[in-house]
Amino acid sequence: MAQSQDRFPIPTLAAMPEDIRTRILGVQEKAGFVPNVFMTLAQRPEEFRAFFAYHDTLMEKDTGLTKAEREMIVVATSAVNQCLYCVIAHGAVLRIRAKKPLLADQIAVNYRKADITARQRAMLDFAVKVTTESHRIGEPDFAVLAEHELSNDEIWDIAAISAFFGMSNRIANVTNILPNDEFYLMGRLPKA
Amino acid sequence: MAQSQDRFPIPTLAAMPEDIRTRILGVQEKAGFVPNVFMTLAQRPEEFRAFFAYHDTLMEKDTGLTKAEREMIVVATSAVNQCLYCVIAHGAVLRIRAKKPLLADQIAVNYRKADITARQRAMLDFAVKVTTESHRIGEPDFAVLAEHELSNDEIWDIAAISAFFGMSNRIANVTNILPNDEFYLMGRLPKA
Amino acid sequence: MAQSQDRFPIPTLAAMPEDIRTRILGVQEKAGFVPNVFMTLAQRPEEFRAFFAYHDTLMEKDTGLTKAEREMIVVATSAVNQCLYCVIAHGAVLRIRAKKPLLADQIAVNYRKADITARQRAMLDFAVKVTTESHRIGEPDFAVLAEHELSNDEIWDIAAISAFFGMSNRIANVTNILPNDEFYLMGRLPKA
Amino acid sequence: MAQSQDRFPIPTLAAMPEDIRTRILGVQEKAGFVPNVFMTLAQRPEEFRAFFAYHDTLMEKDTGLTKAEREMIVVATSAVNQCLYCVIAHGAVLRIRAKKPLLADQIAVNYRKADITARQRAMLDFAVKVTTESHRIGEPDFAVLAEHELSNDEIWDIAAISAFFGMSNRIANVTNILPNDEFYLMGRLPKA
Amino acid sequence: MAQSQDRFPIPTLAAMPEDIRTRILGVQEKAGFVPNVFMTLAQRPEEFRAFFAYHDTLMEKDTGLTKAEREMIVVATSAVNQCLYCVIAHGAVLRIRAKKPLLADQIAVNYRKADITARQRAMLDFAVKVTTESHRIGEPDFAVLAEHELSNDEIWDIAAISAFFGMSNRIANVTNILPNDEFYLMGRLPKA
Amino acid sequence: MAQSQDRFPIPTLAAMPEDIRTRILGVQEKAGFVPNVFMTLAQRPEEFRAFFAYHDTLMEKDTGLTKAEREMIVVATSAVNQCLYCVIAHGAVLRIRAKKPLLADQIAVNYRKADITARQRAMLDFAVKVTTESHRIGEPDFAVLAEHELSNDEIWDIAAISAFFGMSNRIANVTNILPNDEFYLMGRLPKA
């Protein structure tokens, strides 16, 4: 498949609006590289800004679901949508946030076999149903979540994260955003 | 099913942040009512802002696909996802923008039978593939779009609109946002 | 797609057998127009007669399910089969029979969100299962229907209506019967 | 599963309307037994009459598709719908009409492996598509049929037979009509 | 479709390794003919040996599930995979082992309608789930099997037979192994 | 889910037949650990022997497909079947055999985005079709493989590997064989 830069050419840093260039340089400083999703989306500054504003409010929240749980949802639902970028990039983040080097691969292949709690299993069952047949979601689903003491606020988060990354998966699949090589190994080794 | 206001209580206008209240009052003045999606999302101001920023940049663009074509994509893909809110609300907008009172119902039930051009048919075939199996999209799909002279910029728009409303469909299905009664009849009658 | 009249040419009224012409003229007098399904099926008089005899015995019955409920089944199952003719034409009849102008659109998009009773929801769940996987129907399904006090006679009706319109949907989809323009607006406005 | 006679009690011959009793006795005289579909449908005389009128006009026609080909369509599509009654009963008729004792089993399991002509393969591909996704049928399908010199009249027959038995399959699955034992062996042995 | 002997040429008996020729001659003596699966697999002696070693240990066991029940599993799962060879050949063996001439056809078309015990129904439900979605199998499935007093050893057998014939089905479908004519009638008639 | 050792208890090395113990000790010496599939299958010595005989003849062949290509097939098809054990264990082997540390993850998530040749893409398209719908495989599929100069012998290998691991996936999913921790990191780092 043609690389995304052929069909959707990536702008130079110099050509980007100030706020976008600043965000990208910040990420680069922190991570040591620029994740490809930033470069591809930078072609369209308004979409870039809305995308990352949405992303940040869902993924950086400090209450309710843990940050590791939020990443579990991303990995499980992105695997359903077969989005290479999101599974690899967020798998890396999940390994780091959960401090569990094996967890992301387990969730990506079959979360039903993963080393997670019953509550997390219910969370991922719901996330996958939102991903594949949200039109069938109803009271019996909410009853299961309530049994596991997932609050309405957490339910919204599960649904919104699944939905947001369902969008991200489709954009990455079509524009052919591929994961940076760095992601594959991140979080697999103990810190020296 | 429980109405969304039970599980996810809608704030009063007075309790909303200034910018959100202003946007809602603006919509009310223009449309004569406040579409329910605004009230439900207003519970979470940051998500509200990101959602509508994303929405506006994709749907209000004046180049490439027409505004009616953008609404066709919303209706066709929301029908696949069985999102009552989006099919009814954007069906209304489509009728108005296309000035064709029958088109939205045709696209919602089976766009392959709708009164559209071959180019629009290719556009909707692609949008539905993005919706149902974006992981299989590849060069043969782009070749078909090129035959119908859809540019790379238009392809991005088709994909992004399908993806964005795929997100919107899932959130509306889970939070149970229902269409306002007003939408059902909008655009069906000639203006007096 | 080629219009049905190209591939399957519609006979003139004069060329039709007496009984069929009489039925068609009767419908025209009552409705103000001749629904396209009559014209297309008139090519084959014996099929026409069997089709409408079957239709009438299932849809015009005065006991058990109401006539509006019978139309709900038609709309819900025809939506699954993506039959434009049946969803639009029977959606119109449903609006009129139920005296609810919004109901048909709700059922066509996602009957789980429609403004119906729990008993009607069970009825439509069963109708859709007959439509999509009748080979799996068994005692647990009948137990649910019994809980909602649906009698065996009503169960037969639900199954037979779903099955009959499943046939009708396939014939309409292949022969490309399209809904008359008149249907789209019927039953949406209060009678003057 | 409860036998159909428990939920849907079969009337005595004496209690049936004259025309239905006569038809059943005629079938019994010819076949040596009464196929169960007659007894179950006799509960509802008007449906019985419409069903068999429709059946006869589609299956007893002497032009176009051969009678054996019509039965091939029934067996292939009833296998998709997993209707035990129709696969076994019409499998028997197919063996007799085609004078090929192995053909029905081949078509029931996987018609792509059956001993049929390329034209018959195209006929069954179309019949199965009518059965599973009639909403996607369009010009490319008709072009394939034209290559195999299937006329528009034959195309209507393929579609109508697939659609009619799709109805029959659903009714038999729900009312639990089971094949008479006699059908299983019919046509498997050379006539003495 | 090309016969398997065109693409995958069948060796002569003389050209086969001694042990394989001996096994084939033994089968021929016992059955009166050589089932085609032996001839096709004989092209690859090591696969032949492993295949039949696996087959025999799963199908010839004298404890736990009966031999007829093992064949039921083969027929039900091979029908799901639409493998003509396995449904016909093992349908014959099932008729003989169960001494029920109608059972194989019932299980092949829709095992939910077959004349089997509740325990056998649970066995086949599980076998079909192993065939279609083994990744979802979990404690609730095992609980149902335990209710029917299926032991862990029997559960392994059900899973392994389903899995082994899932392999066999795929190989037969690709190499186009077709059933010998003799299988179709075996076990249908009372022994003279 | 219960660990496999609860439902299907793993024998001690001392209790195993000599040949199986020898093989396991050999693997341990070479790999440094005993992959769990060996321990679980050792409960049933005859199945163990047939399984590994089959495995070795398909996976250790020196002609035709490379050993890395054989592992690609395992990873791609095991991902479709969501078998955690096979994706992780054979992913490790693939990384080592292909000397490409990123390849296994790419193939597991979406092989259409993986860094492989067009010939390997055709190989995996075929392997996945064998996995999901082998009953539809026919001449058009073989024609595509021939375009990529895949021989009949290689086609058999692709089919047999896909089919064998389809069996393995189902057994591992049901008996809950989980990957050893060692596999997750193997082949990801350059040799010191």
PDB file of C-alpha atoms in Angstrom, chain C residues 61-191:
ATOM      1  CA  LYS C  61     -56.963  -9.737  10.156  1.00  0.00           C
ATOM      2  CA  ASP C  62     -59.058  -8.132  12.917  1.00  0.00           C
ATOM      3  CA  THR C  63     -58.047 -10.315  15.873  1.00  0.00           C
ATOM      4  CA  GLY C  64     -54.840 -10.686  17.836  1.00  0.00           C
ATOM      5  CA  LEU C  65     -52.135  -8.245  16.808  1.00  0.00           C
ATOM      6  CA  THR C  66     -53.432  -4.844  15.821  1.00  0.00           C
ATOM      7  CA  LYS C  67     -53.081  -3.706  12.239  1.00  0.00           C
ATOM      8  CA  ALA C  68     -50.532  -1.156  13.380  1.00  0.00           C
ATOM      9  CA  GLU C  69     -48.493  -3.889  15.059  1.00  0.00           C
ATOM     10  CA  ARG C  70     -48.540  -5.904  11.861  1.00  0.00           C
ATOM     11  CA  GLU C  71     -47.123  -2.911  10.032  1.00  0.00           C
ATOM     12  CA  MET C  72     -44.450  -2.466  12.720  1.00  0.00           C
ATOM     13  CA  ILE C  73     -43.270  -5.987  11.926  1.00  0.00           C
ATOM     14  CA  VAL C  74     -43.137  -5.190   8.230  1.00  0.00           C
ATOM     15  CA  VAL C  75     -41.096  -2.045   8.748  1.00  0.00           C
ATOM     16  CA  ALA C  76     -38.643  -3.583  11.232  1.00  0.00           C
ATOM     17  CA  THR C  77     -37.933  -6.668   9.134  1.00  0.00           C
ATOM     18  CA  SER C  78     -37.839  -4.831   5.813  1.00  0.00           C
ATOM     19  CA  ALA C  79     -35.260  -2.482   7.298  1.00  0.00           C
ATOM     20  CA  VAL C  80     -33.076  -5.488   8.139  1.00  0.00           C
ATOM     21  CA  ASN C  81     -33.409  -6.602   4.518  1.00  0.00           C
ATOM     22  CA  GLN C  82     -32.792  -3.039   3.294  1.00  0.00           C
ATOM     23  CA  CYS C  83     -35.867  -3.056   1.060  1.00  0.00           C
ATOM     24  CA  LEU C  84     -36.523   0.550   0.090  1.00  0.00           C
ATOM     25  CA  TYR C  85     -39.997  -0.132  -1.287  1.00  0.00           C
ATOM     26  CA  CYS C  86     -41.331  -1.926   1.776  1.00  0.00           C
ATOM     27  CA  VAL C  87     -39.828   0.391   4.373  1.00  0.00           C
ATOM     28  CA  ILE C  88     -41.202   3.494   2.688  1.00  0.00           C
ATOM     29  CA  ALA C  89     -44.607   2.135   1.633  1.00  0.00           C
ATOM     30  CA  HIS C  90     -45.360   0.262   4.837  1.00  0.00           C
ATOM     31  CA  GLY C  91     -43.802   3.045   6.888  1.00  0.00           C
ATOM     32  CA  ALA C  92     -46.565   5.249   5.447  1.00  0.00           C
ATOM     33  CA  VAL C  93     -49.242   2.706   6.325  1.00  0.00           C
ATOM     34  CA  LEU C  94     -47.808   2.337   9.819  1.00  0.00           C
ATOM     35  CA  ARG C  95     -47.935   6.088  10.426  1.00  0.00           C
ATOM     36  CA  ILE C  96     -51.571   6.107   9.413  1.00  0.00           C
ATOM     37  CA  ARG C  97     -52.613   2.982  11.284  1.00  0.00           C
ATOM     38  CA  ALA C  98     -50.728   3.849  14.485  1.00  0.00           C
ATOM     39  CA  LYS C  99     -51.607   7.539  14.218  1.00  0.00           C
ATOM     40  CA  LYS C 100     -48.024   8.223  15.244  1.00  0.00           C
ATOM     41  CA  PRO C 101     -46.128  10.251  12.664  1.00  0.00           C
ATOM     42  CA  LEU C 102     -42.646   9.493  14.076  1.00  0.00           C
ATOM     43  CA  LEU C 103     -42.926   5.778  14.722  1.00  0.00           C
ATOM     44  CA  ALA C 104     -42.084   4.363  11.306  1.00  0.00           C
ATOM     45  CA  ASP C 105     -38.775   6.205  11.053  1.00  0.00           C
ATOM     46  CA  GLN C 106     -37.809   5.090  14.560  1.00  0.00           C
ATOM     47  CA  ILE C 107     -38.551   1.452  13.792  1.00  0.00           C
ATOM     48  CA  ALA C 108     -36.785   1.591  10.445  1.00  0.00           C
ATOM     49  CA  VAL C 109     -33.549   2.950  11.909  1.00  0.00           C
ATOM     50  CA  ASN C 110     -33.384   1.092  15.237  1.00  0.00           C
ATOM     51  CA  TYR C 111     -36.565  -0.351  16.718  1.00  0.00           C
ATOM     52  CA  ARG C 112     -34.791  -0.728  20.064  1.00  0.00           C
ATOM     53  CA  LYS C 113     -35.016   3.069  20.426  1.00  0.00           C
ATOM     54  CA  ALA C 114     -38.629   3.349  19.228  1.00  0.00           C
ATOM     55  CA  ASP C 115     -41.558   4.570  21.273  1.00  0.00           C
ATOM     56  CA  ILE C 116     -43.231   1.164  21.712  1.00  0.00           C
ATOM     57  CA  THR C 117     -44.372  -1.065  24.594  1.00  0.00           C
ATOM     58  CA  ALA C 118     -42.278  -3.851  26.103  1.00  0.00           C
ATOM     59  CA  ARG C 119     -44.652  -6.350  24.500  1.00  0.00           C
ATOM     60  CA  GLN C 120     -44.119  -4.750  21.092  1.00  0.00           C
ATOM     61  CA  ARG C 121     -40.372  -4.802  21.698  1.00  0.00           C
ATOM     62  CA  ALA C 122     -40.547  -8.575  22.335  1.00  0.00           C
ATOM     63  CA  MET C 123     -42.665  -8.938  19.193  1.00  0.00           C
ATOM     64  CA  LEU C 124     -40.071  -7.120  17.095  1.00  0.00           C
ATOM     65  CA  ASP C 125     -37.123  -8.939  18.679  1.00  0.00           C
ATOM     66  CA  PHE C 126     -38.785 -12.171  17.610  1.00  0.00           C
ATOM     67  CA  ALA C 127     -39.626 -10.877  14.135  1.00  0.00           C
ATOM     68  CA  VAL C 128     -36.021  -9.839  13.563  1.00  0.00           C
ATOM     69  CA  LYS C 129     -34.751 -13.211  14.769  1.00  0.00           C
ATOM     70  CA  VAL C 130     -37.121 -14.944  12.331  1.00  0.00           C
ATOM     71  CA  THR C 131     -35.662 -12.697   9.654  1.00  0.00           C
ATOM     72  CA  THR C 132     -31.992 -13.272  10.417  1.00  0.00           C
ATOM     73  CA  GLU C 133     -31.653 -16.688  12.031  1.00  0.00           C
ATOM     74  CA  SER C 134     -34.892 -18.634  12.100  1.00  0.00           C
ATOM     75  CA  HIS C 135     -32.908 -21.873  12.369  1.00  0.00           C
ATOM     76  CA  ARG C 136     -31.936 -20.942  15.930  1.00  0.00           C
ATOM     77  CA  ILE C 137     -35.451 -20.284  17.170  1.00  0.00           C
ATOM     78  CA  GLY C 138     -36.423 -22.574  20.006  1.00  0.00           C
ATOM     79  CA  GLU C 139     -38.100 -22.865  23.357  1.00  0.00           C
ATOM     80  CA  PRO C 140     -36.248 -19.964  25.045  1.00  0.00           C
ATOM     81  CA  ASP C 141     -37.645 -17.615  22.394  1.00  0.00           C
ATOM     82  CA  PHE C 142     -41.175 -18.874  22.924  1.00  0.00           C
ATOM     83  CA  ALA C 143     -40.755 -18.473  26.685  1.00  0.00           C
ATOM     84  CA  VAL C 144     -39.975 -14.772  26.256  1.00  0.00           C
ATOM     85  CA  LEU C 145     -43.032 -14.311  24.053  1.00  0.00           C
ATOM     86  CA  ALA C 146     -45.210 -16.115  26.593  1.00  0.00           C
ATOM     87  CA  GLU C 147     -43.996 -13.747  29.315  1.00  0.00           C
ATOM     88  CA  HIS C 148     -45.440 -10.923  27.232  1.00  0.00           C
ATOM     89  CA  GLU C 149     -48.681 -12.851  26.765  1.00  0.00           C
ATOM     90  CA  LEU C 150     -48.278 -13.322  23.063  1.00  0.00           C
ATOM     91  CA  SER C 151     -50.454 -16.279  22.090  1.00  0.00           C
ATOM     92  CA  ASN C 152     -49.473 -19.087  19.746  1.00  0.00           C
ATOM     93  CA  ASP C 153     -51.766 -17.591  17.159  1.00  0.00           C
ATOM     94  CA  GLU C 154     -50.019 -14.257  17.459  1.00  0.00           C
ATOM     95  CA  ILE C 155     -46.641 -15.979  17.290  1.00  0.00           C
ATOM     96  CA  TRP C 156     -47.633 -17.608  14.025  1.00  0.00           C
ATOM     97  CA  ASP C 157     -48.703 -14.198  12.733  1.00  0.00           C
ATOM     98  CA  ILE C 158     -45.397 -12.574  13.696  1.00  0.00           C
ATOM     99  CA  ALA C 159     -43.464 -15.362  12.015  1.00  0.00           C
ATOM    100  CA  ALA C 160     -45.639 -15.439   8.913  1.00  0.00           C
ATOM    101  CA  ILE C 161     -45.597 -11.665   8.421  1.00  0.00           C
ATOM    102  CA  SER C 162     -41.807 -11.583   8.847  1.00  0.00           C
ATOM    103  CA  ALA C 163     -41.447 -14.476   6.418  1.00  0.00           C
ATOM    104  CA  PHE C 164     -43.893 -13.121   3.848  1.00  0.00           C
ATOM    105  CA  PHE C 165     -42.251  -9.698   3.762  1.00  0.00           C
ATOM    106  CA  GLY C 166     -38.836 -11.330   3.677  1.00  0.00           C
ATOM    107  CA  MET C 167     -40.073 -12.769   0.375  1.00  0.00           C
ATOM    108  CA  SER C 168     -41.503  -9.457  -0.725  1.00  0.00           C
ATOM    109  CA  ASN C 169     -38.249  -7.632   0.174  1.00  0.00           C
ATOM    110  CA  ARG C 170     -36.189  -9.986  -1.978  1.00  0.00           C
ATOM    111  CA  ILE C 171     -38.517  -9.703  -4.968  1.00  0.00           C
ATOM    112  CA  ALA C 172     -38.617  -5.913  -4.689  1.00  0.00           C
ATOM    113  CA  ASN C 173     -34.845  -5.681  -4.332  1.00  0.00           C
ATOM    114  CA  VAL C 174     -34.213  -7.832  -7.423  1.00  0.00           C
ATOM    115  CA  THR C 175     -36.937  -6.432  -9.654  1.00  0.00           C
ATOM    116  CA  ASN C 176     -36.071  -2.950  -8.402  1.00  0.00           C
ATOM    117  CA  ILE C 177     -39.537  -1.872  -7.372  1.00  0.00           C
ATOM    118  CA  LEU C 178     -39.162   1.669  -6.050  1.00  0.00           C
ATOM    119  CA  PRO C 179     -41.633   3.424  -3.768  1.00  0.00           C
ATOM    120  CA  ASN C 180     -44.051   5.931  -5.266  1.00  0.00           C
ATOM    121  CA  ASP C 181     -43.216   9.479  -4.254  1.00  0.00           C
ATOM    122  CA  GLU C 182     -46.577   9.770  -2.500  1.00  0.00           C
ATOM    123  CA  PHE C 183     -45.611   7.345   0.270  1.00  0.00           C
ATOM    124  CA  TYR C 184     -42.789   9.428   1.700  1.00  0.00           C
ATOM    125  CA  LEU C 185     -45.044  12.113   3.138  1.00  0.00           C
ATOM    126  CA  MET C 186     -48.189  10.115   3.945  1.00  0.00           C
ATOM    127  CA  GLY C 187     -49.226  10.177   7.582  1.00  0.00           C
ATOM    128  CA  ARG C 188     -46.664  12.769   8.597  1.00  0.00           C
ATOM    129  CA  LEU C 189     -49.081  15.690   8.797  1.00  0.00           C
ATOM    130  CA  PRO C 190     -52.270  16.098  10.794  1.00  0.00           C
ATOM    131  CA  LYS C 191     -55.356  15.753   8.605  1.00  0.00           C
TER     132      LYS C 191
END
